[in-house]
Coordinates of C-alpha atoms in Angstrom, one line a residue:
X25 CA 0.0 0.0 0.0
X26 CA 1.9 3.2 -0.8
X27 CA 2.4 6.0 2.0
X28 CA -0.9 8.1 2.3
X29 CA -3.6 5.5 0.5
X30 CA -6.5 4.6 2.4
X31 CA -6.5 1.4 4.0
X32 CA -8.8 -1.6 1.8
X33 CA -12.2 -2.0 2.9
X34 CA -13.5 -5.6 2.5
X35 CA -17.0 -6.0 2.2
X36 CA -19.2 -9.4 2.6
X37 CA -22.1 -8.5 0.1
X38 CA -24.8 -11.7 0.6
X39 CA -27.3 -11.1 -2.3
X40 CA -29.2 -14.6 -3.6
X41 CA -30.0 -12.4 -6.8
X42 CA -27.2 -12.9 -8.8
X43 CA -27.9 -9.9 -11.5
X44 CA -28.3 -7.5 -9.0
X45 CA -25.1 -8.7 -6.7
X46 CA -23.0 -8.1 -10.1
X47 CA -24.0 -4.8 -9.9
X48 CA -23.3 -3.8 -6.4
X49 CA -19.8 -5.6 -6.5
X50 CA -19.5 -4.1 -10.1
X51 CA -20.7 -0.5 -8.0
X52 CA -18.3 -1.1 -4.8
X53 CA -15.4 -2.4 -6.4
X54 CA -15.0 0.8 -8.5
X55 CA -15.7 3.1 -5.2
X56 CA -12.4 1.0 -4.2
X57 CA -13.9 -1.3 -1.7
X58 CA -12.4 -5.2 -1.9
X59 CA -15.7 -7.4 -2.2
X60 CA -16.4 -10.8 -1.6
X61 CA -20.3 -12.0 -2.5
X62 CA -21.4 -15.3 -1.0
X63 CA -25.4 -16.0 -2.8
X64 CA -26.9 -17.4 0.6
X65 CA -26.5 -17.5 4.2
X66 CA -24.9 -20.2 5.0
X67 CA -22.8 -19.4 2.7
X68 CA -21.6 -16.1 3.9
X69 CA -21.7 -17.9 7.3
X70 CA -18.6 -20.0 6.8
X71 CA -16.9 -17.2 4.4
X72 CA -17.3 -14.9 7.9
X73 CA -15.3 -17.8 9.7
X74 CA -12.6 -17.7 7.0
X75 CA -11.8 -14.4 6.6
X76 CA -12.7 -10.7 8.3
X77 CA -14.4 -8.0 6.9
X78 CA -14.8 -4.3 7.7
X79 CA -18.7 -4.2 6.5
X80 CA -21.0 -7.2 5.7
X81 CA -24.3 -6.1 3.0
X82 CA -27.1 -8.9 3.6
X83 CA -30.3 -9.3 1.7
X84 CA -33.2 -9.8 4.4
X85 CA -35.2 -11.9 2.1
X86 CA -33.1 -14.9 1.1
X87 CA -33.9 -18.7 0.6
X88 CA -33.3 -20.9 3.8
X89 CA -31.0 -19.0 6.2
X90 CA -32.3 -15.1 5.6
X91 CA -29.7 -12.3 6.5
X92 CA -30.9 -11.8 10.1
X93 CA -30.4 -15.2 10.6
X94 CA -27.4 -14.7 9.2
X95 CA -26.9 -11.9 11.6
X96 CA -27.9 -13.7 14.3
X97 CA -25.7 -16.8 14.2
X98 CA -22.4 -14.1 13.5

């Protein structure tokens, strides 16, 4: 990282629409965030357990576990 550059944010972005999550990470990646995007819950659950991240985006509607489940088990 060279003297003066903000530091990386990573952001978890769990989206089960795949279309739209292109488009956020297409969105946050070119604001200069590092995203990772896991499609459901569980998912993002055993990506949070791998890694760290700064900011986590969750859908609240999703297929089996929804993002306050999600939020809830973190």
């Amino acid at each position: 990282m060279a003297k003066g550059a903000p530091p990386t944010i990573e952001v978890l972005l769990v989206e089960d629409d795949e279309r739209f999550a292109k488009r956020m990470v297409k969105n946050l990646e070119s604001e200069g965030f590092q995203v990772s995007w896991a499609p459901r819950g569980d998912e993002a659950l055993e990506t949070v357990k791998a890694s760290s991240f700064s900011l986590m985006l969750a859908d609240i509607k999703m297929p089996g576990m929804n993002g306050l489940e999600l939020l809830e088990a973190i």
